[in-house]
mmCIF file of C-alpha atoms in Angstrom:
data_model
loop_
_atom_site.group_PDB
_atom_site.id
_atom_site.type_symbol
_atom_site.label_atom_id
_atom_site.label_comp_id
_atom_site.label_asym_id
_atom_site.label_seq_id
_atom_site.Cartn_x
_atom_site.Cartn_y
_atom_site.Cartn_z
ATOM 1 C CA MET A 1 64.274 -40.062 20.202
ATOM 2 C CA ASP A 2 64.777 -43.286 16.951
ATOM 3 C CA THR A 3 66.842 -41.066 14.903
ATOM 4 C CA ALA A 4 69.477 -43.625 14.011
ATOM 5 C CA SER A 5 67.115 -46.423 12.201
ATOM 6 C CA ALA A 6 63.675 -47.886 11.864
ATOM 7 C CA ALA A 7 64.684 -51.071 13.668
ATOM 8 C CA PRO A 8 63.336 -51.205 17.253
ATOM 9 C CA ALA A 9 65.695 -50.297 19.866
ATOM 10 C CA PRO A 10 65.694 -52.038 23.538
ATOM 11 C CA GLY A 11 65.715 -48.594 25.247
ATOM 12 C CA THR A 12 67.956 -45.606 25.527
ATOM 13 C CA PRO A 13 71.030 -45.989 23.441
ATOM 14 C CA ALA A 14 74.361 -46.174 25.580
ATOM 15 C CA ALA A 15 76.797 -43.454 25.224
ATOM 16 C CA GLU A 16 79.816 -44.244 23.019
ATOM 17 C CA HIS A 17 81.666 -41.584 23.843
ATOM 18 C CA MET A 18 82.358 -40.459 28.063
ATOM 19 C CA ILE A 19 81.610 -37.037 27.949
ATOM 20 C CA ASP A 20 82.032 -35.387 31.487
ATOM 21 C CA GLN A 21 82.702 -31.772 33.065
ATOM 22 C CA GLU A 22 86.481 -31.967 32.433
ATOM 23 C CA LEU A 23 86.033 -32.889 29.136
ATOM 24 C CA VAL A 24 83.724 -30.205 28.400
ATOM 25 C CA ALA A 25 85.758 -27.739 30.211
ATOM 26 C CA GLY A 26 88.821 -28.851 28.442
ATOM 27 C CA LEU A 27 87.359 -28.129 24.958
ATOM 28 C CA LEU A 28 85.886 -24.898 26.095
ATOM 29 C CA ALA A 29 89.591 -23.830 27.453
ATOM 30 C CA GLU A 30 90.920 -24.741 23.733
ATOM 31 C CA GLN A 31 88.592 -23.668 21.192
ATOM 32 C CA HIS A 32 86.244 -20.434 23.183
ATOM 33 C CA PRO A 33 88.570 -19.517 25.877
ATOM 34 C CA ASP A 34 86.059 -16.086 26.013
ATOM 35 C CA LEU A 35 83.653 -18.781 27.337
ATOM 36 C CA ALA A 36 85.766 -21.028 29.227
ATOM 37 C CA GLY A 37 86.012 -19.126 33.057
ATOM 38 C CA LEU A 38 82.008 -19.464 32.830
ATOM 39 C CA PRO A 39 80.309 -22.266 35.585
ATOM 40 C CA LEU A 40 79.630 -25.210 34.055
ATOM 41 C CA ARG A 41 77.223 -27.550 35.476
ATOM 42 C CA ALA A 42 76.119 -31.251 33.754
ATOM 43 C CA LEU A 43 72.410 -30.917 33.086
ATOM 44 C CA ASP A 44 71.095 -33.988 31.603
ATOM 45 C CA ALA A 45 71.576 -36.693 28.535
ATOM 46 C CA GLY A 46 68.978 -37.817 25.958
ATOM 47 C CA TRP A 47 69.111 -40.757 23.271
ATOM 48 C CA ASP A 48 71.563 -38.706 21.319
ATOM 49 C CA ASN A 49 73.428 -35.576 22.757
ATOM 50 C CA ALA A 50 74.821 -34.278 26.394
ATOM 51 C CA MET A 51 74.176 -31.037 27.591
ATOM 52 C CA PHE A 52 76.301 -28.853 30.158
ATOM 53 C CA GLY A 53 74.634 -25.140 31.317
ATOM 54 C CA LEU A 54 77.531 -22.739 30.731
ATOM 55 C CA GLY A 55 77.227 -19.547 32.966
ATOM 56 C CA GLU A 56 73.415 -18.346 33.085
ATOM 57 C CA ARG A 57 72.638 -17.976 29.439
ATOM 58 C CA LEU A 58 74.268 -20.575 26.888
ATOM 59 C CA ALA A 59 74.594 -24.259 27.064
ATOM 60 C CA VAL A 60 76.923 -26.762 25.788
ATOM 61 C CA ARG A 61 75.679 -29.850 23.504
ATOM 62 C CA LEU A 62 77.350 -32.419 22.271
ATOM 63 C CA PRO A 63 76.497 -35.853 20.957
ATOM 64 C CA ARG A 64 76.763 -39.009 23.026
ATOM 65 C CA ARG A 65 76.986 -41.777 19.927
ATOM 66 C CA ALA A 66 77.917 -41.696 16.268
ATOM 67 C CA ALA A 67 74.592 -41.852 14.760
ATOM 68 C CA ALA A 68 74.169 -38.013 16.505
ATOM 69 C CA ALA A 69 77.597 -36.539 14.665
ATOM 70 C CA PRO A 70 75.730 -35.656 11.412
ATOM 71 C CA LEU A 71 72.545 -34.792 13.512
ATOM 72 C CA ILE A 72 74.363 -32.097 15.016
ATOM 73 C CA ILE A 73 75.889 -30.737 11.982
ATOM 74 C CA HIS A 74 72.090 -30.144 10.127
ATOM 75 C CA GLU A 75 71.628 -27.986 13.436
ATOM 76 C CA GLN A 76 74.662 -25.784 13.175
ATOM 77 C CA ARG A 77 74.295 -25.416 9.245
ATOM 78 C CA TRP A 78 69.850 -24.569 9.298
ATOM 79 C CA LEU A 79 68.559 -23.548 12.592
ATOM 80 C CA PRO A 80 69.929 -20.044 11.953
ATOM 81 C CA ARG A 81 68.233 -19.889 8.951
ATOM 82 C CA LEU A 82 65.400 -21.053 10.122
ATOM 83 C CA ALA A 83 65.174 -19.210 13.003
ATOM 84 C CA PRO A 84 64.085 -15.969 12.213
ATOM 85 C CA GLN A 85 60.664 -17.329 10.767
ATOM 86 C CA LEU A 86 59.635 -19.116 13.688
ATOM 87 C CA THR A 87 57.250 -17.763 16.284
ATOM 88 C CA LEU A 88 59.223 -19.323 18.837
ATOM 89 C CA PRO A 89 62.684 -19.271 20.187
ATOM 90 C CA VAL A 90 64.988 -22.005 19.179
ATOM 91 C CA PRO A 91 68.283 -22.461 20.486
ATOM 92 C CA ALA A 92 70.338 -21.599 17.134
ATOM 93 C CA PRO A 93 73.953 -22.288 17.625
ATOM 94 C CA ALA A 94 75.930 -19.575 19.291
ATOM 95 C CA ARG A 95 79.340 -21.467 18.485
ATOM 96 C CA VAL A 96 80.540 -24.145 17.198
ATOM 97 C CA GLY A 97 83.021 -26.549 18.180
ATOM 98 C CA LEU A 98 85.173 -28.901 17.113
ATOM 99 C CA PRO A 99 86.548 -32.404 17.627
ATOM 100 C CA GLY A 100 89.353 -32.426 19.884
ATOM 101 C CA ARG A 101 90.836 -33.899 23.099
ATOM 102 C CA GLY A 102 89.796 -37.266 22.173
ATOM 103 C CA TYR A 103 86.834 -36.763 21.628
ATOM 104 C CA PRO A 104 85.809 -37.101 17.768
ATOM 105 C CA TRP A 105 82.155 -35.378 16.654
ATOM 106 C CA ARG A 106 81.272 -31.310 16.591
ATOM 107 C CA TRP A 107 79.438 -29.892 19.464
ATOM 108 C CA SER A 108 77.677 -26.187 20.005
ATOM 109 C CA VAL A 109 77.376 -23.742 22.281
ATOM 110 C CA VAL A 110 73.645 -22.464 21.778
ATOM 111 C CA PRO A 111 71.265 -20.340 24.264
ATOM 112 C CA TRP A 112 70.020 -21.264 27.147
ATOM 113 C CA LEU A 113 66.254 -21.213 27.311
ATOM 114 C CA ALA A 114 64.277 -20.974 30.314
ATOM 115 C CA GLY A 115 61.459 -23.072 30.933
ATOM 116 C CA ASP A 116 60.222 -26.889 31.681
ATOM 117 C CA ALA A 117 60.294 -29.788 29.301
ATOM 118 C CA ALA A 118 56.499 -29.816 28.668
ATOM 119 C CA ASP A 119 56.253 -33.469 30.371
ATOM 120 C CA GLN A 120 57.565 -32.102 33.442
ATOM 121 C CA ARG A 121 54.856 -28.962 32.971
ATOM 122 C CA GLU A 122 52.325 -29.320 30.484
ATOM 123 C CA PRO A 123 51.203 -25.818 28.618
ATOM 124 C CA ASP A 124 47.960 -24.143 29.484
ATOM 125 C CA ALA A 125 44.815 -25.204 26.870
ATOM 126 C CA GLY A 126 45.222 -21.607 25.834
ATOM 127 C CA GLN A 127 48.391 -22.399 24.185
ATOM 128 C CA ALA A 128 46.969 -24.338 21.518
ATOM 129 C CA ARG A 129 46.595 -21.304 18.800
ATOM 130 C CA PRO A 130 50.274 -19.915 19.610
ATOM 131 C CA PHE A 131 51.538 -23.483 19.536
ATOM 132 C CA ALA A 132 49.554 -23.988 15.892
ATOM 133 C CA ALA A 133 51.124 -20.709 14.588
ATOM 134 C CA PHE A 134 54.455 -21.863 15.590
ATOM 135 C CA LEU A 135 54.050 -24.815 13.305
ATOM 136 C CA ARG A 136 52.425 -22.828 10.661
ATOM 137 C CA SER A 137 55.566 -20.313 10.469
ATOM 138 C CA LEU A 138 57.940 -23.846 10.879
ATOM 139 C CA HIS A 139 55.822 -25.651 7.696
ATOM 140 C CA THR A 140 57.465 -23.586 4.706
ATOM 141 C CA PRO A 141 59.148 -25.230 1.261
ATOM 142 C CA ALA A 142 62.359 -26.402 2.418
ATOM 143 C CA PRO A 143 65.619 -26.228 -0.476
ATOM 144 C CA ALA A 144 66.879 -29.161 -1.867
ATOM 145 C CA ALA A 145 69.748 -29.408 0.044
ATOM 146 C CA ALA A 146 67.640 -29.800 3.296
ATOM 147 C CA PRO A 147 68.682 -33.007 5.382
ATOM 148 C CA ALA A 148 67.135 -36.177 4.660
ATOM 149 C CA ASN A 149 66.094 -38.623 7.510
ATOM 150 C CA PRO A 150 65.252 -41.833 7.235
ATOM 151 C CA VAL A 151 62.409 -42.164 10.414
ATOM 152 C CA ARG A 152 60.727 -38.271 10.256
ATOM 153 C CA GLY A 153 58.160 -36.855 7.348
ATOM 154 C CA VAL A 154 58.690 -40.477 5.632
ATOM 155 C CA PRO A 155 55.101 -42.292 4.703
ATOM 156 C CA LEU A 156 54.011 -43.900 7.276
ATOM 157 C CA SER A 157 54.079 -47.412 5.511
ATOM 158 C CA GLN A 158 57.787 -47.031 5.842
ATOM 159 C CA ARG A 159 57.644 -47.242 9.537
ATOM 160 C CA ALA A 160 54.994 -50.018 9.735
ATOM 161 C CA ASP A 161 57.580 -52.813 10.360
ATOM 162 C CA ALA A 162 58.913 -51.080 13.077
ATOM 163 C CA VAL A 163 55.542 -50.008 15.058
ATOM 164 C CA ALA A 164 54.384 -53.887 14.445
ATOM 165 C CA ALA A 165 57.508 -54.923 16.534
ATOM 166 C CA ARG A 166 56.895 -52.975 19.348
ATOM 167 C CA MET A 167 53.259 -53.619 19.351
ATOM 168 C CA ARG A 168 53.953 -57.071 19.427
ATOM 169 C CA GLY A 169 56.129 -56.358 22.157
ATOM 170 C CA MET A 170 53.999 -54.678 24.365
ATOM 171 C CA ALA A 171 51.485 -57.575 24.462
ATOM 172 C CA GLY A 172 50.329 -57.091 28.091
ATOM 173 C CA ARG A 173 49.695 -53.263 27.674
ATOM 174 C CA ALA A 174 45.997 -53.985 26.502
ATOM 175 C CA ASP A 175 44.437 -50.681 28.211
ATOM 176 C CA LEU A 176 46.909 -49.095 26.197
ATOM 177 C CA LEU A 177 46.983 -50.891 22.741
ATOM 178 C CA THR A 178 43.095 -51.243 22.270
ATOM 179 C CA PRO A 179 41.453 -52.006 19.221
ATOM 180 C CA GLN A 180 40.901 -48.113 18.618
ATOM 181 C CA VAL A 181 44.580 -47.258 18.466
ATOM 182 C CA ARG A 182 45.299 -50.246 16.667
ATOM 183 C CA ARG A 183 42.080 -49.104 14.322
ATOM 184 C CA LEU A 184 43.828 -45.409 14.322
ATOM 185 C CA TRP A 185 47.421 -46.537 12.807
ATOM 186 C CA ASP A 186 45.533 -48.856 10.131
ATOM 187 C CA ASP A 187 43.555 -46.099 8.722
ATOM 188 C CA ALA A 188 46.448 -43.804 9.245
ATOM 189 C CA LEU A 189 48.468 -46.160 7.193
ATOM 190 C CA GLY A 190 46.168 -46.040 4.415
ATOM 191 C CA ALA A 191 45.540 -41.944 4.207
ATOM 192 C CA PRO A 192 47.050 -40.720 1.412
ATOM 193 C CA LEU A 193 50.202 -38.148 1.261
ATOM 194 C CA ASP A 194 48.380 -35.457 0.054
ATOM 195 C CA VAL A 195 50.497 -32.282 0.963
ATOM 196 C CA SER A 196 54.281 -31.118 -0.430
ATOM 197 C CA PRO A 197 56.865 -31.621 1.712
ATOM 198 C CA THR A 198 57.885 -28.835 4.717
ATOM 199 C CA TRP A 199 60.695 -28.001 6.717
ATOM 200 C CA LEU A 200 59.952 -30.374 10.289
ATOM 201 C CA HIS A 201 61.388 -30.571 13.817
ATOM 202 C CA GLY A 202 60.907 -34.317 13.002
ATOM 203 C CA ASP A 203 60.563 -34.649 16.790
ATOM 204 C CA LEU A 204 58.102 -32.460 18.890
ATOM 205 C CA HIS A 205 57.771 -34.793 22.106
ATOM 206 C CA PRO A 206 57.448 -33.013 25.028
ATOM 207 C CA ARG A 207 61.122 -33.141 26.572
ATOM 208 C CA ASN A 208 61.776 -30.692 23.348
ATOM 209 C CA VAL A 209 58.941 -28.392 24.192
ATOM 210 C CA LEU A 210 60.117 -25.877 26.935
ATOM 211 C CA VAL A 211 57.099 -24.498 29.312
ATOM 212 C CA ALA A 212 57.180 -21.453 31.606
ATOM 213 C CA GLY A 213 54.593 -19.914 33.589
ATOM 214 C CA GLY A 214 52.006 -22.452 31.329
ATOM 215 C CA ALA A 215 53.439 -21.224 28.142
ATOM 216 C CA VAL A 216 55.812 -22.392 25.667
ATOM 217 C CA SER A 217 59.065 -20.668 25.939
ATOM 218 C CA GLY A 218 60.762 -22.225 23.390
ATOM 219 C CA VAL A 219 61.338 -25.589 21.364
ATOM 220 C CA ILE A 220 64.658 -27.444 21.421
ATOM 221 C CA ASP A 221 66.500 -30.403 20.002
ATOM 222 C CA TRP A 222 66.336 -29.777 16.254
ATOM 223 C CA GLY A 223 68.782 -32.780 15.301
ATOM 224 C CA ASP A 224 66.175 -34.298 13.374
ATOM 225 C CA ILE A 225 65.490 -31.419 11.295
ATOM 226 C CA THR A 226 64.613 -32.669 8.078
ATOM 227 C CA ALA A 227 61.528 -32.152 4.954
ATOM 228 C CA GLY A 228 58.878 -34.199 4.463
ATOM 229 C CA ASP A 229 55.171 -34.813 6.078
ATOM 230 C CA ARG A 230 54.156 -31.957 8.109
ATOM 231 C CA ALA A 231 51.756 -34.985 9.941
ATOM 232 C CA THR A 232 54.937 -35.934 11.568
ATOM 233 C CA ASP A 233 54.734 -32.494 13.850
ATOM 234 C CA LEU A 234 51.363 -32.311 14.166
ATOM 235 C CA ALA A 235 51.428 -35.641 16.187
ATOM 236 C CA ALA A 236 52.649 -33.240 18.919
ATOM 237 C CA VAL A 237 48.982 -31.671 19.167
ATOM 238 C CA TRP A 238 48.476 -35.266 21.388
ATOM 239 C CA MET A 239 51.289 -35.016 23.229
ATOM 240 C CA LEU A 240 51.229 -31.866 24.734
ATOM 241 C CA PHE A 241 47.934 -30.949 25.345
ATOM 242 C CA ALA A 242 45.838 -32.706 28.102
ATOM 243 C CA ASP A 243 42.099 -30.968 27.083
ATOM 244 C CA PRO A 244 40.836 -32.654 24.728
ATOM 245 C CA ARG A 245 39.096 -29.120 23.564
ATOM 246 C CA ALA A 246 42.585 -27.579 23.560
ATOM 247 C CA ARG A 247 43.850 -30.480 20.936
ATOM 248 C CA ALA A 248 40.378 -29.440 18.887
ATOM 249 C CA GLU A 249 41.633 -25.932 18.905
ATOM 250 C CA ALA A 250 45.325 -26.696 18.006
ATOM 251 C CA LEU A 251 44.234 -28.528 15.047
ATOM 252 C CA ALA A 252 41.482 -26.048 13.890
ATOM 253 C CA ALA A 253 44.028 -22.821 14.459
ATOM 254 C CA TYR A 254 46.826 -24.831 12.278
ATOM 255 C CA GLY A 255 44.155 -24.407 9.439
ATOM 256 C CA ASP A 256 44.101 -25.582 5.814
ATOM 257 C CA LEU A 257 44.067 -29.213 7.341
ATOM 258 C CA SER A 258 43.093 -32.019 4.985
ATOM 259 C CA ASP A 259 41.534 -35.198 6.211
ATOM 260 C CA ALA A 260 44.241 -37.199 4.785
ATOM 261 C CA THR A 261 46.421 -35.084 6.735
ATOM 262 C CA LEU A 262 44.579 -35.650 10.030
ATOM 263 C CA ARG A 263 44.673 -39.094 9.889
ATOM 264 C CA ARG A 264 48.132 -39.319 9.115
ATOM 265 C CA ALA A 265 48.884 -37.090 12.312
ATOM 266 C CA ARG A 266 46.931 -38.904 14.301
ATOM 267 C CA GLY A 267 48.803 -41.831 12.748
ATOM 268 C CA TRP A 268 52.282 -40.175 13.865
ATOM 269 C CA ALA A 269 50.806 -39.776 17.416
ATOM 270 C CA VAL A 270 50.306 -43.542 17.535
ATOM 271 C CA LEU A 271 53.953 -44.266 16.300
ATOM 272 C CA PHE A 272 55.442 -41.577 18.807
ATOM 273 C CA GLY A 273 53.489 -42.971 21.999
ATOM 274 C CA VAL A 274 54.455 -46.549 21.124
ATOM 275 C CA THR A 275 57.972 -45.748 20.587
ATOM 276 C CA LEU A 276 58.155 -43.955 23.605
ATOM 277 C CA LEU A 277 55.927 -46.284 25.755
ATOM 278 C CA ALA A 278 58.021 -49.179 24.418
ATOM 279 C CA THR A 279 61.316 -48.151 24.728
ATOM 280 C CA GLY A 280 60.370 -46.069 27.742
ATOM 281 C CA LEU A 281 59.385 -49.316 30.010
ATOM 282 C CA VAL A 282 62.591 -50.618 29.388
ATOM 283 C CA ASP A 283 64.681 -47.998 31.335
ATOM 284 C CA HIS A 284 63.126 -44.219 30.989
ATOM 285 C CA PRO A 285 60.176 -43.417 33.059
ATOM 286 C CA ARG A 286 59.468 -40.562 31.542
ATOM 287 C CA HIS A 287 59.577 -41.478 28.351
ATOM 288 C CA ALA A 288 57.110 -44.741 29.063
ATOM 289 C CA LEU A 289 54.649 -42.018 30.892
ATOM 290 C CA ILE A 290 54.682 -39.655 27.714
ATOM 291 C CA GLY A 291 53.832 -42.869 25.735
ATOM 292 C CA GLU A 292 50.948 -43.745 27.958
ATOM 293 C CA ARG A 293 49.379 -40.373 27.898
ATOM 294 C CA THR A 294 49.565 -40.019 24.127
ATOM 295 C CA LEU A 295 47.904 -43.257 23.439
ATOM 296 C CA ARG A 296 45.166 -42.366 25.791
ATOM 297 C CA ARG A 297 44.601 -39.426 24.001
ATOM 298 C CA VAL A 298 44.711 -40.335 20.464
ATOM 299 C CA ALA A 299 42.133 -42.847 21.512
ATOM 300 C CA GLU A 300 40.117 -40.349 23.358
ATOM 301 C CA ASP A 301 39.637 -38.145 20.089
ATOM 302 C CA GLY A 302 39.605 -40.495 17.966
#
């Protein structure tokens, strides 16, 4: 979400290359023929990638626009290195695909992770501590070669113009853009960056978190992986947990959380909420609902 530019987008970006089952089957037959006989089915398409199920245990992930092409390379390079330290399953690429059959970008075959997206089936309140443990396992020092990302992990001041523009575009949603939300955003802009950069997922909204039987079962879509301010990922606490006690427990279990980092985390929650609501109101009701929930929760806790 929102990976290509800090400028506001009108809605879900259009696909820049047609990706259908015939193309994916052809790419598999040419490059991974041992997988070509497995049943193939279209699953979903997000801002950046199209997904196809491959048999019962695999999926194929292909960029649908040029801005996402470098992101899948980041996943291919870094996720296999990070996966062993993480406390939740992640789709570290099992196979790498190359351009072919007129398709211009690299692509991946990844493990299939069971579960429903967390916006459709929210995790139980008891998952607050396990989710905090996952964030701690991720938020470790990153090497100098870690991918740069212009819109994740950066000082919130660099996102202020984009957020202000989206807020102006939602002037009719005063029920969500309350004085409290605006105060929390302004307060976050003034909070100092008082922590060292760490690895980040960068896009932990609920469609990228899987839930099975009430438990968080996996974290997907690592295209925004980067190093930066951990407050970016901590915003997920407001996006995932409906119960304010669970949110408080997650933040407490994360531990060693400074006042400034908590303020920035609230700011990132406002940023994600505004972005998902503004773009979702155009053409993506699921995103709009996530944005609405996030803004209501951060206001409730602020």
